[in-house]
PDB file of C-alpha atoms in Angstrom:
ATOM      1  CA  UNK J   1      12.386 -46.294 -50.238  1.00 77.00           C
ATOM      2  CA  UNK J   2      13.967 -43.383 -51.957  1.00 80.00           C
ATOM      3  CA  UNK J   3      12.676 -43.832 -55.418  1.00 82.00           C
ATOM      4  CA  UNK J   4      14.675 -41.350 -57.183  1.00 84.00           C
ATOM      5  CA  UNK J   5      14.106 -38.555 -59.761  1.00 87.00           C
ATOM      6  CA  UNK J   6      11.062 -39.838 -62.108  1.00 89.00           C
ATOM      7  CA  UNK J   7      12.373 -42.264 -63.795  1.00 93.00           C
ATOM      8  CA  UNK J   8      15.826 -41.556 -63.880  1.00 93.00           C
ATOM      9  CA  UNK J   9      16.466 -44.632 -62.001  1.00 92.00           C
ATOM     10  CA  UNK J  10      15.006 -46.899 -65.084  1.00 93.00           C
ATOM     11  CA  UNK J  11      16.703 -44.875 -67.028  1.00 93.00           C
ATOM     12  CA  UNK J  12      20.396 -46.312 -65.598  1.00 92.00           C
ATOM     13  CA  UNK J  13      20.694 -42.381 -64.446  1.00 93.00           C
ATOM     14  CA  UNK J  14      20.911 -43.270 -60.396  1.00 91.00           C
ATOM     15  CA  UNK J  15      22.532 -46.506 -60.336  1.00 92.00           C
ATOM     16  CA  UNK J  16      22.882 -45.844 -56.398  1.00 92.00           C
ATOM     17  CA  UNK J  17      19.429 -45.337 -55.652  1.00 90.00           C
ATOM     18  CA  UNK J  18      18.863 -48.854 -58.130  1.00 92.00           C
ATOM     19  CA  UNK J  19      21.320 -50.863 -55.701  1.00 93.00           C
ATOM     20  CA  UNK J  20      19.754 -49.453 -52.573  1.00 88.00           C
ATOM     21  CA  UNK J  21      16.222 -50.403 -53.667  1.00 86.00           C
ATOM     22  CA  UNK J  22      18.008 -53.607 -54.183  1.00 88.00           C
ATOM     23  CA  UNK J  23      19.265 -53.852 -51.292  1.00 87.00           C
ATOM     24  CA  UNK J  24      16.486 -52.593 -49.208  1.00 82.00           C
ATOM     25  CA  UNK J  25      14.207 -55.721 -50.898  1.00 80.00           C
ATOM     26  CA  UNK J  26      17.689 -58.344 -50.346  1.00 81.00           C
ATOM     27  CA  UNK J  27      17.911 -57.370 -46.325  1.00 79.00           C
ATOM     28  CA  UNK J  28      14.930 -56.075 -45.172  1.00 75.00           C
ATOM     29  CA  UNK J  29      11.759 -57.032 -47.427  1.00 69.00           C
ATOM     30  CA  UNK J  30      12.731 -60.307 -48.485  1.00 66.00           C
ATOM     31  CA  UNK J  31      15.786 -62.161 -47.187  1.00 61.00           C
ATOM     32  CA  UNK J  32      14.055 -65.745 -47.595  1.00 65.00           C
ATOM     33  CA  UNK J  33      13.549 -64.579 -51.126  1.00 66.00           C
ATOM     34  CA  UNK J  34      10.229 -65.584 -50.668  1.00 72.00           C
ATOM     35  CA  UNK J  35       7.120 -62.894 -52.683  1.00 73.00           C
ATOM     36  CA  UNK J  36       4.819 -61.171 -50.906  1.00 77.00           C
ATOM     37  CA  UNK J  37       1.251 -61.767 -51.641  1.00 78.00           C
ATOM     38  CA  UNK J  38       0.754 -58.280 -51.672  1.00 81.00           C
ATOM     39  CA  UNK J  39       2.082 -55.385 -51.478  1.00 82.00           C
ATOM     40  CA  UNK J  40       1.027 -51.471 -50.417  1.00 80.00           C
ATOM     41  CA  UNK J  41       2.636 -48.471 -51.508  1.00 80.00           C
ATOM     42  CA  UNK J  42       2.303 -45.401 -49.482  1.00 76.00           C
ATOM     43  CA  UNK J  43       3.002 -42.625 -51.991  1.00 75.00           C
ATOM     44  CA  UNK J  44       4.112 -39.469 -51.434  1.00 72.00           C
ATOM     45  CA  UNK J  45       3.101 -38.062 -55.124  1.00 71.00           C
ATOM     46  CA  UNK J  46      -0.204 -38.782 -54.055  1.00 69.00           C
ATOM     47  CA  UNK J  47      -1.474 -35.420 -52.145  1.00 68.00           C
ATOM     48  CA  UNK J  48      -4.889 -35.601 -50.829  1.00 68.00           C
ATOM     49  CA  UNK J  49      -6.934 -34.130 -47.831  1.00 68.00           C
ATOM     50  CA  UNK J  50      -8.903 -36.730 -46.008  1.00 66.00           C
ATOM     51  CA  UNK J  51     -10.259 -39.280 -46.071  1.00 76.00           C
ATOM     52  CA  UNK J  52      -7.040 -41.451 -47.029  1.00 80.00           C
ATOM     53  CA  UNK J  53      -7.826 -42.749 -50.677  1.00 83.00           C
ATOM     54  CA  UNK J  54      -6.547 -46.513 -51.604  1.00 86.00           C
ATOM     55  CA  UNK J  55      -6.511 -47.609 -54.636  1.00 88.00           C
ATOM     56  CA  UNK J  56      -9.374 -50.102 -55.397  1.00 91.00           C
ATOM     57  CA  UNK J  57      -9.278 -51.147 -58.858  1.00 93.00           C
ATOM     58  CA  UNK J  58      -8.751 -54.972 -60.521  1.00 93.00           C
ATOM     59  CA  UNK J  59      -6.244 -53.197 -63.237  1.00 93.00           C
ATOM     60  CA  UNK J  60      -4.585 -49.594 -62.273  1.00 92.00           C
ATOM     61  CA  UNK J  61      -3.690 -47.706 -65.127  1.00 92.00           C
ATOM     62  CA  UNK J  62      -0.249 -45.727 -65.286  1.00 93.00           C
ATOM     63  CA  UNK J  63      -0.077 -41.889 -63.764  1.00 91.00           C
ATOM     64  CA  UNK J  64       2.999 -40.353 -65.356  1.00 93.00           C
ATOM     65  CA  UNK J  65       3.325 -37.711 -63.035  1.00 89.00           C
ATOM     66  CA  UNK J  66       6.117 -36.412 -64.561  1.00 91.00           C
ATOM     67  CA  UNK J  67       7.397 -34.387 -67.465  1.00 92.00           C
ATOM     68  CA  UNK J  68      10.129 -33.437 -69.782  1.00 94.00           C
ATOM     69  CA  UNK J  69      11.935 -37.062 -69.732  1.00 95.00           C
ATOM     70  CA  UNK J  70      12.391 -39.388 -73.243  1.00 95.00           C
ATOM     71  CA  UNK J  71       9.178 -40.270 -74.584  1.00 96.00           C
ATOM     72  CA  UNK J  72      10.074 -44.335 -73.485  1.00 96.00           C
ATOM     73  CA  UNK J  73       9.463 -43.068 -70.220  1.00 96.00           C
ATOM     74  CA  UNK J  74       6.027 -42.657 -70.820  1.00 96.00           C
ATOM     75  CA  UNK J  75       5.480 -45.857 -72.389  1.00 96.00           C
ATOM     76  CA  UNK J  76       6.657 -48.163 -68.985  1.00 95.00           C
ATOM     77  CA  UNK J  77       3.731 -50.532 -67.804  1.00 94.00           C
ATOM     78  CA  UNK J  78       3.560 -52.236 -64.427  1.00 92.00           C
ATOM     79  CA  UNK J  79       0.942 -54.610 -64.773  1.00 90.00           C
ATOM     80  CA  UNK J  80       0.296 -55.492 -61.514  1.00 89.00           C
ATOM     81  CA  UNK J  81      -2.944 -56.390 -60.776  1.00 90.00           C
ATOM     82  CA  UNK J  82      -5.107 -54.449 -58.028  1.00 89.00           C
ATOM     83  CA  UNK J  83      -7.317 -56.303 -55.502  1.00 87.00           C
ATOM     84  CA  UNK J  84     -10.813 -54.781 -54.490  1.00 91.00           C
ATOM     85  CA  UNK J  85     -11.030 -57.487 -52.209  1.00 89.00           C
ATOM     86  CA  UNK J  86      -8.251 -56.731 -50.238  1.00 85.00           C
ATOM     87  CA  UNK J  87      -8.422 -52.900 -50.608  1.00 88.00           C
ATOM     88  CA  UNK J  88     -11.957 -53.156 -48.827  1.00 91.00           C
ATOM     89  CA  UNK J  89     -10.210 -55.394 -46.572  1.00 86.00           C
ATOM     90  CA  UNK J  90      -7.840 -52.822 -45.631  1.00 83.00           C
ATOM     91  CA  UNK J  91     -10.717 -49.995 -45.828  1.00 87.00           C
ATOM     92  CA  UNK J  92     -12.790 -52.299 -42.951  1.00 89.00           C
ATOM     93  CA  UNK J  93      -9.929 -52.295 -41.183  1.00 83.00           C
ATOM     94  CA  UNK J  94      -8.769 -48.778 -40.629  1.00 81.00           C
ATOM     95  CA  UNK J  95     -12.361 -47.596 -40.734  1.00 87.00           C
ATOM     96  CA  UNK J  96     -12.658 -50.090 -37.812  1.00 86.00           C
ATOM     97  CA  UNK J  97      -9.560 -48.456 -36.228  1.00 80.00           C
ATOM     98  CA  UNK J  98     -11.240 -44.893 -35.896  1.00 82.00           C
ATOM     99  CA  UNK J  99      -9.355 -43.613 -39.563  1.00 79.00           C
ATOM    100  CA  UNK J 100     -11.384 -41.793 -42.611  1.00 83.00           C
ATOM    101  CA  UNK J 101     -10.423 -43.970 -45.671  1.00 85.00           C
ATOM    102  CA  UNK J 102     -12.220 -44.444 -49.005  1.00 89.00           C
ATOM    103  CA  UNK J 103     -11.629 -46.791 -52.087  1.00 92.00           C
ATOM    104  CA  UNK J 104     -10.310 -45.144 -55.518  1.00 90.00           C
ATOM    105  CA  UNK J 105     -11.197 -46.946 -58.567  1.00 92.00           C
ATOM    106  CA  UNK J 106      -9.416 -44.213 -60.727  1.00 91.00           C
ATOM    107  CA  UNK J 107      -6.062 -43.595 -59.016  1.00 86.00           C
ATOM    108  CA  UNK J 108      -3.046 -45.263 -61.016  1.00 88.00           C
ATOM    109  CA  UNK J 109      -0.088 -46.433 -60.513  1.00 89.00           C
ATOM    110  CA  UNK J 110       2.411 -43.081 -60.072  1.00 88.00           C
ATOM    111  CA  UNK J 111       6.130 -42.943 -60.385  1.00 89.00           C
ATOM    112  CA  UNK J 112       6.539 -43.347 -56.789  1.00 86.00           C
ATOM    113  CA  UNK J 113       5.321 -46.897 -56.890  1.00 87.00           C
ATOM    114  CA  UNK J 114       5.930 -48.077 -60.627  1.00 90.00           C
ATOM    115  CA  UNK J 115       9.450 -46.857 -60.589  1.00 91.00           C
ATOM    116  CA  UNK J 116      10.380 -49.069 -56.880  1.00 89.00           C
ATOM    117  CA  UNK J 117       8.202 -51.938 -58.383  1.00 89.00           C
ATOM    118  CA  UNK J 118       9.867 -52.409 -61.041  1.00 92.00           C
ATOM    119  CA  UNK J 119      13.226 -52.490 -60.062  1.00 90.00           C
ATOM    120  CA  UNK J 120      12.177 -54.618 -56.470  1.00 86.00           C
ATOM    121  CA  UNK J 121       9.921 -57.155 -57.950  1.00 84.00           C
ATOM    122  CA  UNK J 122      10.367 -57.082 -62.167  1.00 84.00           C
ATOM    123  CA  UNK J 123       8.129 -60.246 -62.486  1.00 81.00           C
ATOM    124  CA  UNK J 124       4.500 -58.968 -61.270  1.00 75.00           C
ATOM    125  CA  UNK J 125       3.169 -61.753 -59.505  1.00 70.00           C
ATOM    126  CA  UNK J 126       1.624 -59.768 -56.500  1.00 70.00           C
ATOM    127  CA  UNK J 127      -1.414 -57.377 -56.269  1.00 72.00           C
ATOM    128  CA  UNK J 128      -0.295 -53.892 -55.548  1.00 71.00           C
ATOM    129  CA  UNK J 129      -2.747 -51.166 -54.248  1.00 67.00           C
ATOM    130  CA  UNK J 130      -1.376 -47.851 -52.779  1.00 68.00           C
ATOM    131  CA  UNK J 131      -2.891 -45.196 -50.077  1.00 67.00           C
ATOM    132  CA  UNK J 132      -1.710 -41.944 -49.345  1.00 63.00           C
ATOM    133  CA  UNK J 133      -1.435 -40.396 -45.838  1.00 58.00           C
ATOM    134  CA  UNK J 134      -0.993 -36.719 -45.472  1.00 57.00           C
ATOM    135  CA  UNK J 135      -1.704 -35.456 -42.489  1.00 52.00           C
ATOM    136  CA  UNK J 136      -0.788 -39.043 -40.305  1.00 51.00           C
ATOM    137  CA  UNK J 137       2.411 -40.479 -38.838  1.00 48.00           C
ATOM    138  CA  UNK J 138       2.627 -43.274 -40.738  1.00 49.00           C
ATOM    139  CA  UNK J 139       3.919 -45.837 -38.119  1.00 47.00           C
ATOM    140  CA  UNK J 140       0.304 -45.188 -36.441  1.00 50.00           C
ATOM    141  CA  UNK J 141      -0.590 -47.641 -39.289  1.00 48.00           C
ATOM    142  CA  UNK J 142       1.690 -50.453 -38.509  1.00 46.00           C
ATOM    143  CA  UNK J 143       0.008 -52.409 -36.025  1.00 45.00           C
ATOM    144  CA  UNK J 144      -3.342 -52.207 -37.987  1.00 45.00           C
ATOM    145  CA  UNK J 145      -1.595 -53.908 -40.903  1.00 47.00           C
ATOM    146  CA  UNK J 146      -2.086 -57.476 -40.226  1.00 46.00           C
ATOM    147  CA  UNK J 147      -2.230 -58.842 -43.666  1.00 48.00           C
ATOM    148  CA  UNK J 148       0.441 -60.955 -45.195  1.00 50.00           C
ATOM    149  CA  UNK J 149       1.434 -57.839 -47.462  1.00 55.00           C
ATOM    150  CA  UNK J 150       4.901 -55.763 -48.126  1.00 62.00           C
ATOM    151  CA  UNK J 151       4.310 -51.934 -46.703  1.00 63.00           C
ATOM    152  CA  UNK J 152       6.623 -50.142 -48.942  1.00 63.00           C
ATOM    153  CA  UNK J 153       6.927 -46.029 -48.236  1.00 60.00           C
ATOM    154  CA  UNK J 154       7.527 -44.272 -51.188  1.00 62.00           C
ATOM    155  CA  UNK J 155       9.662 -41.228 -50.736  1.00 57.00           C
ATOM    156  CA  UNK J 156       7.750 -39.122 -48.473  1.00 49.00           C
ATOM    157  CA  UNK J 157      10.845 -39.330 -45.833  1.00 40.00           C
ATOM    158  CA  UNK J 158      13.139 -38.393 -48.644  1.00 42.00           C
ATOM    159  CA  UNK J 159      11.481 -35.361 -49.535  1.00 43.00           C
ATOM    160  CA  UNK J 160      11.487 -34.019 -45.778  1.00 39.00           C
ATOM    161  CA  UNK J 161      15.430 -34.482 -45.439  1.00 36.00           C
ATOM    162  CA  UNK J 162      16.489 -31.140 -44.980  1.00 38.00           C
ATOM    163  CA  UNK J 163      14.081 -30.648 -41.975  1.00 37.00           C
ATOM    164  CA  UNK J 164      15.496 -33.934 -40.424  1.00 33.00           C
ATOM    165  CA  UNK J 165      19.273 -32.630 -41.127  1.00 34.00           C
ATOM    166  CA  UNK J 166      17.992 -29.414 -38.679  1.00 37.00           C
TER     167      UNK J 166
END
């Protein structure tokens, strides 16, 4: 999902990148219109070495990782609960699958998943956790995924455009 400049998108800045989130959710996420129990955000504006963090805590906080935008834009919440009991889920499960992962009680919610979120699914009714992968192909991780959960991918394939135009 290409998520945009910060928050531009929230700000009515990119309406084109609003309607393709929309549209991404309307044909590909959800065409029965029907919520996901849960959903996982693999962010791209969170860089770490291994092991792959995910997010592990009942109530994320916000990461603004951004700067110089209206002060509003540092007031948006996303209240979306977290699930420890999934995240370990998920932790078991790619620890069982030969990958170094950890839970992250700290980590927020950053602008690569608040900004999608709230545009894709305004009402928070689902528990939201993200991971980050650095040094993995992500589709590696599809099959282990066998949760009923949304996989959204934040950006990372829109930051690498230029090498795919080569």
């Amino acid at each position: 999902v290409n998520h945009g400049g910060g928050p531009l998108p929230l700000l009515g800045k990119q309406p084109d990148i609003v309607q393709h989130m929309k549209d991404i959710l309307t044909h590909h996420l959800s065409p029965t219109n029907e919520r996901p129990k849960s959903i996982i955000v693999i962010s791209a504006h969170w860089e770490t070495s291994l092991p792959i963090q995910i997010t592990s805590s009942p109530h994320p906080t916000m990461y603004y990782d951004y700067n110089g935008f209206p002060a509003e834009t540092y007031q948006y919440k996303y209240n979306a609960p977290g699930s420890p009991k999934l995240a370990s889920k998920v932790q078991h499960l790619l620890q069982n699958n030969g990958i170094d992962c950890e839970l992250n009680e700290t980590r927020g919610y950053d602008h690569g998943v608040f900004v999608p979120l709230m545009i894709m699914y305004p009402e928070v009714r689902s528990c939201v956790f993200i991971w980050h992968i650095k040094k993995y192909n992500f589709h590696r991780y599809y099959d282990i995924c066998v949760f009923r959960m949304c996989v959204i991918k934040s950006a990372q394939i829109t930051f690498r455009l230029r090498i795919m135009s080569r």
